[in-house]
Amino acid sequence: MSLYFDKKIEWINGYISRCNKVIQEKNTSEAERLQGNIISVFSPELPKMGAYLDRGNRITGVVDYISNTEILRDILSNYVLNLRSGLYKPFQNEAGISLQQTNTQSSENTISVTVSLEQTMQHINQLPESVLSTDDKALLTGKLTQISFEKEPESRWEKAKGALKWIAEKGIEVGIAALPYIVQALTK
């Protein structure tokens, strides 16, 4: 990987650490400030990152900034996994200058990739015991199954949020195995 890629990952991990600190301290005012900062900085790269954030109780108008910080932390953790796994690739030339690709064709091509729960379970079961124990594999499989059976998007998101937090604690290999299925389940 390039020096700039490593710096980018380190920089994003700095935001994740700040999120963890705010969550641990339950510092609502810092969580509000951090939420604005993260959305401002990352919205060009992750334009839909604010879609699942709490916008305030309809009656009281109170926003749960701590919960929003947890969501943003998980989104950034997922982004790091996607960058490291090659799902997101920056457009750069040899000199390191960023390029934008613009396509003005009138036709549209769509590529659809489907990840089944069975495929995901196979990937999880192939993980070595040193990465994920047998009990943890069963637990993760249960979490993914619960997500797949949820009909309501809000309930599905709640289940996914819990699974994402758990996966983030287990490491990048677990994330690579499970995240594609979770992302697909959230979009259905």
PDB file of C-alpha atoms in Angstrom:
ATOM      1  CA  MET A   1       0.000   0.000   0.000  1.00  0.00           C
ATOM      2  CA  SER A   2       1.128   3.563  -0.562  1.00  0.00           C
ATOM      3  CA  LEU A   3       2.220   5.942   2.148  1.00  0.00           C
ATOM      4  CA  TYR A   4      -0.861   8.089   1.470  1.00  0.00           C
ATOM      5  CA  PHE A   5      -3.180   5.097   1.799  1.00  0.00           C
ATOM      6  CA  ASP A   6      -1.650   4.201   5.159  1.00  0.00           C
ATOM      7  CA  LYS A   7      -1.935   7.828   6.302  1.00  0.00           C
ATOM      8  CA  LYS A   8      -5.589   7.902   5.213  1.00  0.00           C
ATOM      9  CA  ILE A   9      -6.351   4.742   7.221  1.00  0.00           C
ATOM     10  CA  GLU A  10      -4.474   6.143  10.224  1.00  0.00           C
ATOM     11  CA  TRP A  11      -6.416   9.419   9.923  1.00  0.00           C
ATOM     12  CA  ILE A  12      -9.787   7.626   9.762  1.00  0.00           C
ATOM     13  CA  ASN A  13      -8.776   5.453  12.720  1.00  0.00           C
ATOM     14  CA  GLY A  14      -8.120   8.708  14.610  1.00  0.00           C
ATOM     15  CA  TYR A  15     -11.756   9.673  14.078  1.00  0.00           C
ATOM     16  CA  ILE A  16     -12.841   6.198  15.224  1.00  0.00           C
ATOM     17  CA  SER A  17     -10.768   6.618  18.409  1.00  0.00           C
ATOM     18  CA  ARG A  18     -12.348  10.021  19.038  1.00  0.00           C
ATOM     19  CA  CYS A  19     -15.782   8.395  18.633  1.00  0.00           C
ATOM     20  CA  ASN A  20     -14.876   5.675  21.121  1.00  0.00           C
ATOM     21  CA  LYS A  21     -13.726   8.272  23.654  1.00  0.00           C
ATOM     22  CA  VAL A  22     -16.910  10.340  23.296  1.00  0.00           C
ATOM     23  CA  ILE A  23     -19.075   7.213  23.617  1.00  0.00           C
ATOM     24  CA  GLN A  24     -17.174   6.004  26.675  1.00  0.00           C
ATOM     25  CA  GLU A  25     -17.406   9.415  28.357  1.00  0.00           C
ATOM     26  CA  LYS A  26     -21.026   9.936  27.198  1.00  0.00           C
ATOM     27  CA  ASN A  27     -20.047  13.510  26.298  1.00  0.00           C
ATOM     28  CA  THR A  28     -23.111  14.734  24.388  1.00  0.00           C
ATOM     29  CA  SER A  29     -21.746  18.159  23.449  1.00  0.00           C
ATOM     30  CA  GLU A  30     -18.509  16.664  22.092  1.00  0.00           C
ATOM     31  CA  ALA A  31     -20.562  13.973  20.287  1.00  0.00           C
ATOM     32  CA  GLU A  32     -22.605  16.712  18.586  1.00  0.00           C
ATOM     33  CA  ARG A  33     -19.452  18.573  17.531  1.00  0.00           C
ATOM     34  CA  LEU A  34     -17.783  15.356  16.340  1.00  0.00           C
ATOM     35  CA  GLN A  35     -20.872  14.334  14.340  1.00  0.00           C
ATOM     36  CA  GLY A  36     -20.816  17.643  12.446  1.00  0.00           C
ATOM     37  CA  ASN A  37     -17.097  17.314  11.828  1.00  0.00           C
ATOM     38  CA  ILE A  38     -17.273  13.727  10.567  1.00  0.00           C
ATOM     39  CA  ILE A  39     -20.191  14.432   8.244  1.00  0.00           C
ATOM     40  CA  SER A  40     -18.459  17.531   6.862  1.00  0.00           C
ATOM     41  CA  VAL A  41     -15.200  15.704   6.237  1.00  0.00           C
ATOM     42  CA  PHE A  42     -16.493  12.372   4.923  1.00  0.00           C
ATOM     43  CA  SER A  43     -19.746  13.220   3.114  1.00  0.00           C
ATOM     44  CA  PRO A  44     -17.968  13.663  -0.266  1.00  0.00           C
ATOM     45  CA  GLU A  45     -16.680  10.081   0.017  1.00  0.00           C
ATOM     46  CA  LEU A  46     -19.648   8.599   1.889  1.00  0.00           C
ATOM     47  CA  PRO A  47     -22.616  10.737   0.843  1.00  0.00           C
ATOM     48  CA  LYS A  48     -25.275   8.579   2.530  1.00  0.00           C
ATOM     49  CA  MET A  49     -23.568   8.341   5.919  1.00  0.00           C
ATOM     50  CA  GLY A  50     -26.081  10.635   7.595  1.00  0.00           C
ATOM     51  CA  ALA A  51     -29.136   8.706   6.402  1.00  0.00           C
ATOM     52  CA  TYR A  52     -29.419   6.548   9.545  1.00  0.00           C
ATOM     53  CA  LEU A  53     -28.636   9.202  12.126  1.00  0.00           C
ATOM     54  CA  ASP A  54     -31.129  10.291  14.755  1.00  0.00           C
ATOM     55  CA  ARG A  55     -32.549  13.676  13.769  1.00  0.00           C
ATOM     56  CA  GLY A  56     -34.419  14.258  17.004  1.00  0.00           C
ATOM     57  CA  ASN A  57     -37.496  13.098  18.806  1.00  0.00           C
ATOM     58  CA  ARG A  58     -40.606  14.435  17.061  1.00  0.00           C
ATOM     59  CA  ILE A  59     -42.073  15.693  20.318  1.00  0.00           C
ATOM     60  CA  THR A  60     -39.057  16.915  22.276  1.00  0.00           C
ATOM     61  CA  GLY A  61     -36.647  17.579  19.412  1.00  0.00           C
ATOM     62  CA  VAL A  62     -33.851  15.932  21.428  1.00  0.00           C
ATOM     63  CA  VAL A  63     -31.178  14.261  19.299  1.00  0.00           C
ATOM     64  CA  ASP A  64     -29.319  11.189  20.597  1.00  0.00           C
ATOM     65  CA  TYR A  65     -25.791  12.279  19.634  1.00  0.00           C
ATOM     66  CA  ILE A  66     -24.155   9.386  21.498  1.00  0.00           C
ATOM     67  CA  SER A  67     -26.108   6.873  19.411  1.00  0.00           C
ATOM     68  CA  ASN A  68     -25.249   8.873  16.283  1.00  0.00           C
ATOM     69  CA  THR A  69     -21.569   8.714  17.244  1.00  0.00           C
ATOM     70  CA  GLU A  70     -21.813   4.923  17.565  1.00  0.00           C
ATOM     71  CA  ILE A  71     -23.340   4.742  14.083  1.00  0.00           C
ATOM     72  CA  LEU A  72     -20.698   7.039  12.586  1.00  0.00           C
ATOM     73  CA  ARG A  73     -17.942   5.004  14.263  1.00  0.00           C
ATOM     74  CA  ASP A  74     -19.348   1.822  12.725  1.00  0.00           C
ATOM     75  CA  ILE A  75     -19.650   3.463   9.299  1.00  0.00           C
ATOM     76  CA  LEU A  76     -16.030   4.641   9.471  1.00  0.00           C
ATOM     77  CA  SER A  77     -14.890   1.186  10.659  1.00  0.00           C
ATOM     78  CA  ASN A  78     -16.723  -0.373   7.721  1.00  0.00           C
ATOM     79  CA  TYR A  79     -15.140   2.189   5.385  1.00  0.00           C
ATOM     80  CA  VAL A  80     -11.658   1.243   6.634  1.00  0.00           C
ATOM     81  CA  LEU A  81     -12.468  -2.439   6.035  1.00  0.00           C
ATOM     82  CA  ASN A  82     -13.707  -1.649   2.530  1.00  0.00           C
ATOM     83  CA  LEU A  83     -10.592   0.391   1.747  1.00  0.00           C
ATOM     84  CA  ARG A  84      -8.266  -2.322   3.049  1.00  0.00           C
ATOM     85  CA  SER A  85     -10.131  -5.096   1.240  1.00  0.00           C
ATOM     86  CA  GLY A  86     -10.092  -3.215  -2.063  1.00  0.00           C
ATOM     87  CA  LEU A  87     -13.863  -2.680  -2.290  1.00  0.00           C
ATOM     88  CA  TYR A  88     -13.149   1.065  -2.556  1.00  0.00           C
ATOM     89  CA  LYS A  89     -10.229   2.152  -4.679  1.00  0.00           C
ATOM     90  CA  PRO A  90      -9.034   5.731  -5.046  1.00  0.00           C
ATOM     91  CA  PHE A  91      -8.530   7.090  -8.555  1.00  0.00           C
ATOM     92  CA  GLN A  92      -4.959   8.329  -8.768  1.00  0.00           C
ATOM     93  CA  ASN A  93      -2.308   8.605 -11.433  1.00  0.00           C
ATOM     94  CA  GLU A  94       1.366   7.738 -11.049  1.00  0.00           C
ATOM     95  CA  ALA A  95       2.189  11.143  -9.533  1.00  0.00           C
ATOM     96  CA  GLY A  96      -0.461  10.727  -6.828  1.00  0.00           C
ATOM     97  CA  ILE A  97      -2.763  13.373  -8.287  1.00  0.00           C
ATOM     98  CA  SER A  98      -6.417  12.574  -7.730  1.00  0.00           C
ATOM     99  CA  LEU A  99      -8.487  12.064 -10.837  1.00  0.00           C
ATOM    100  CA  GLN A 100     -12.219  12.072 -11.297  1.00  0.00           C
ATOM    101  CA  GLN A 101     -13.788   9.765 -13.818  1.00  0.00           C
ATOM    102  CA  THR A 102     -16.727  11.277 -15.678  1.00  0.00           C
ATOM    103  CA  ASN A 103     -18.898   9.152 -17.889  1.00  0.00           C
ATOM    104  CA  THR A 104     -21.263  10.976 -20.220  1.00  0.00           C
ATOM    105  CA  GLN A 105     -22.635   8.028 -22.110  1.00  0.00           C
ATOM    106  CA  SER A 106     -26.387   7.841 -22.385  1.00  0.00           C
ATOM    107  CA  SER A 107     -26.587   4.150 -21.555  1.00  0.00           C
ATOM    108  CA  GLU A 108     -26.426   2.802 -18.058  1.00  0.00           C
ATOM    109  CA  ASN A 109     -24.801  -0.440 -16.988  1.00  0.00           C
ATOM    110  CA  THR A 110     -25.782  -2.109 -13.756  1.00  0.00           C
ATOM    111  CA  ILE A 111     -23.854  -4.873 -12.101  1.00  0.00           C
ATOM    112  CA  SER A 112     -25.676  -6.765  -9.417  1.00  0.00           C
ATOM    113  CA  VAL A 113     -23.812  -8.913  -6.930  1.00  0.00           C
ATOM    114  CA  THR A 114     -25.820 -11.153  -4.647  1.00  0.00           C
ATOM    115  CA  VAL A 115     -24.321 -12.556  -1.492  1.00  0.00           C
ATOM    116  CA  SER A 116     -26.352 -15.352   0.064  1.00  0.00           C
ATOM    117  CA  LEU A 117     -26.528 -16.149   3.752  1.00  0.00           C
ATOM    118  CA  GLU A 118     -25.255 -19.645   2.960  1.00  0.00           C
ATOM    119  CA  GLN A 119     -22.155 -18.260   1.192  1.00  0.00           C
ATOM    120  CA  THR A 120     -21.498 -15.931   4.114  1.00  0.00           C
ATOM    121  CA  MET A 121     -21.808 -18.781   6.612  1.00  0.00           C
ATOM    122  CA  GLN A 122     -19.314 -20.822   4.578  1.00  0.00           C
ATOM    123  CA  HIS A 123     -16.836 -17.920   4.684  1.00  0.00           C
ATOM    124  CA  ILE A 124     -17.342 -17.543   8.418  1.00  0.00           C
ATOM    125  CA  ASN A 125     -16.891 -21.277   9.055  1.00  0.00           C
ATOM    126  CA  GLN A 126     -13.639 -21.226   7.047  1.00  0.00           C
ATOM    127  CA  LEU A 127     -12.114 -18.651   9.403  1.00  0.00           C
ATOM    128  CA  PRO A 128      -9.416 -20.187  11.602  1.00  0.00           C
ATOM    129  CA  GLU A 129     -10.103 -20.717  15.310  1.00  0.00           C
ATOM    130  CA  SER A 130      -7.408 -18.139  16.069  1.00  0.00           C
ATOM    131  CA  VAL A 131      -9.591 -15.514  14.366  1.00  0.00           C
ATOM    132  CA  LEU A 132     -13.045 -16.663  15.505  1.00  0.00           C
ATOM    133  CA  SER A 133     -13.904 -19.462  17.911  1.00  0.00           C
ATOM    134  CA  THR A 134     -16.551 -22.090  17.126  1.00  0.00           C
ATOM    135  CA  ASP A 135     -18.945 -20.482  19.626  1.00  0.00           C
ATOM    136  CA  ASP A 136     -18.387 -17.047  18.094  1.00  0.00           C
ATOM    137  CA  LYS A 137     -18.996 -18.464  14.606  1.00  0.00           C
ATOM    138  CA  ALA A 138     -22.338 -19.830  15.782  1.00  0.00           C
ATOM    139  CA  LEU A 139     -23.166 -16.527  17.470  1.00  0.00           C
ATOM    140  CA  LEU A 140     -22.335 -14.538  14.312  1.00  0.00           C
ATOM    141  CA  THR A 141     -24.353 -16.916  12.162  1.00  0.00           C
ATOM    142  CA  GLY A 142     -27.298 -16.369  14.510  1.00  0.00           C
ATOM    143  CA  LYS A 143     -26.918 -12.590  14.301  1.00  0.00           C
ATOM    144  CA  LEU A 144     -26.873 -12.717  10.486  1.00  0.00           C
ATOM    145  CA  THR A 145     -29.887 -15.018  10.414  1.00  0.00           C
ATOM    146  CA  GLN A 146     -31.810 -12.616  12.649  1.00  0.00           C
ATOM    147  CA  ILE A 147     -30.998  -9.749  10.267  1.00  0.00           C
ATOM    148  CA  SER A 148     -32.198 -11.760   7.266  1.00  0.00           C
ATOM    149  CA  PHE A 149     -35.572 -12.573   8.884  1.00  0.00           C
ATOM    150  CA  GLU A 150     -36.402  -8.988   9.873  1.00  0.00           C
ATOM    151  CA  LYS A 151     -39.096  -7.488   7.626  1.00  0.00           C
ATOM    152  CA  GLU A 152     -39.074  -3.897   8.869  1.00  0.00           C
ATOM    153  CA  PRO A 153     -36.058  -1.778   7.829  1.00  0.00           C
ATOM    154  CA  GLU A 154     -35.784  -0.154  11.266  1.00  0.00           C
ATOM    155  CA  SER A 155     -35.721  -3.519  13.051  1.00  0.00           C
ATOM    156  CA  ARG A 156     -33.235  -4.851  10.497  1.00  0.00           C
ATOM    157  CA  TRP A 157     -31.011  -1.825  11.108  1.00  0.00           C
ATOM    158  CA  GLU A 158     -31.157  -2.342  14.898  1.00  0.00           C
ATOM    159  CA  LYS A 159     -30.078  -5.984  14.491  1.00  0.00           C
ATOM    160  CA  ALA A 160     -27.360  -4.977  12.014  1.00  0.00           C
ATOM    161  CA  LYS A 161     -26.099  -2.251  14.333  1.00  0.00           C
ATOM    162  CA  GLY A 162     -25.579  -4.785  17.109  1.00  0.00           C
ATOM    163  CA  ALA A 163     -23.871  -7.192  14.717  1.00  0.00           C
ATOM    164  CA  LEU A 164     -21.606  -4.440  13.366  1.00  0.00           C
ATOM    165  CA  LYS A 165     -20.463  -3.488  16.866  1.00  0.00           C
ATOM    166  CA  TRP A 166     -19.726  -7.138  17.641  1.00  0.00           C
ATOM    167  CA  ILE A 167     -17.859  -7.631  14.329  1.00  0.00           C
ATOM    168  CA  ALA A 168     -15.789  -4.482  14.910  1.00  0.00           C
ATOM    169  CA  GLU A 169     -14.503  -6.011  18.152  1.00  0.00           C
ATOM    170  CA  LYS A 170     -13.570  -9.301  16.450  1.00  0.00           C
ATOM    171  CA  GLY A 171     -11.359  -7.893  13.714  1.00  0.00           C
ATOM    172  CA  ILE A 172     -10.956  -7.250  10.028  1.00  0.00           C
ATOM    173  CA  GLU A 173     -11.098 -10.889   8.872  1.00  0.00           C
ATOM    174  CA  VAL A 174     -14.515 -11.316  10.458  1.00  0.00           C
ATOM    175  CA  GLY A 175     -15.652  -8.056   8.880  1.00  0.00           C
ATOM    176  CA  ILE A 176     -14.505  -9.120   5.433  1.00  0.00           C
ATOM    177  CA  ALA A 177     -16.484 -12.359   5.777  1.00  0.00           C
ATOM    178  CA  ALA A 178     -19.717 -10.852   7.117  1.00  0.00           C
ATOM    179  CA  LEU A 179     -20.020  -7.226   5.967  1.00  0.00           C
ATOM    180  CA  PRO A 180     -21.009  -7.827   2.327  1.00  0.00           C
ATOM    181  CA  TYR A 181     -24.045  -9.810   3.478  1.00  0.00           C
ATOM    182  CA  ILE A 182     -25.033  -7.194   6.074  1.00  0.00           C
ATOM    183  CA  VAL A 183     -24.789  -4.374   3.550  1.00  0.00           C
ATOM    184  CA  GLN A 184     -26.938  -6.336   1.108  1.00  0.00           C
ATOM    185  CA  ALA A 185     -29.494  -7.176   3.813  1.00  0.00           C
ATOM    186  CA  LEU A 186     -29.799  -3.499   4.748  1.00  0.00           C
ATOM    187  CA  THR A 187     -30.494  -2.461   1.167  1.00  0.00           C
ATOM    188  CA  LYS A 188     -33.371  -4.874   0.572  1.00  0.00           C
TER     189      LYS A 188
END
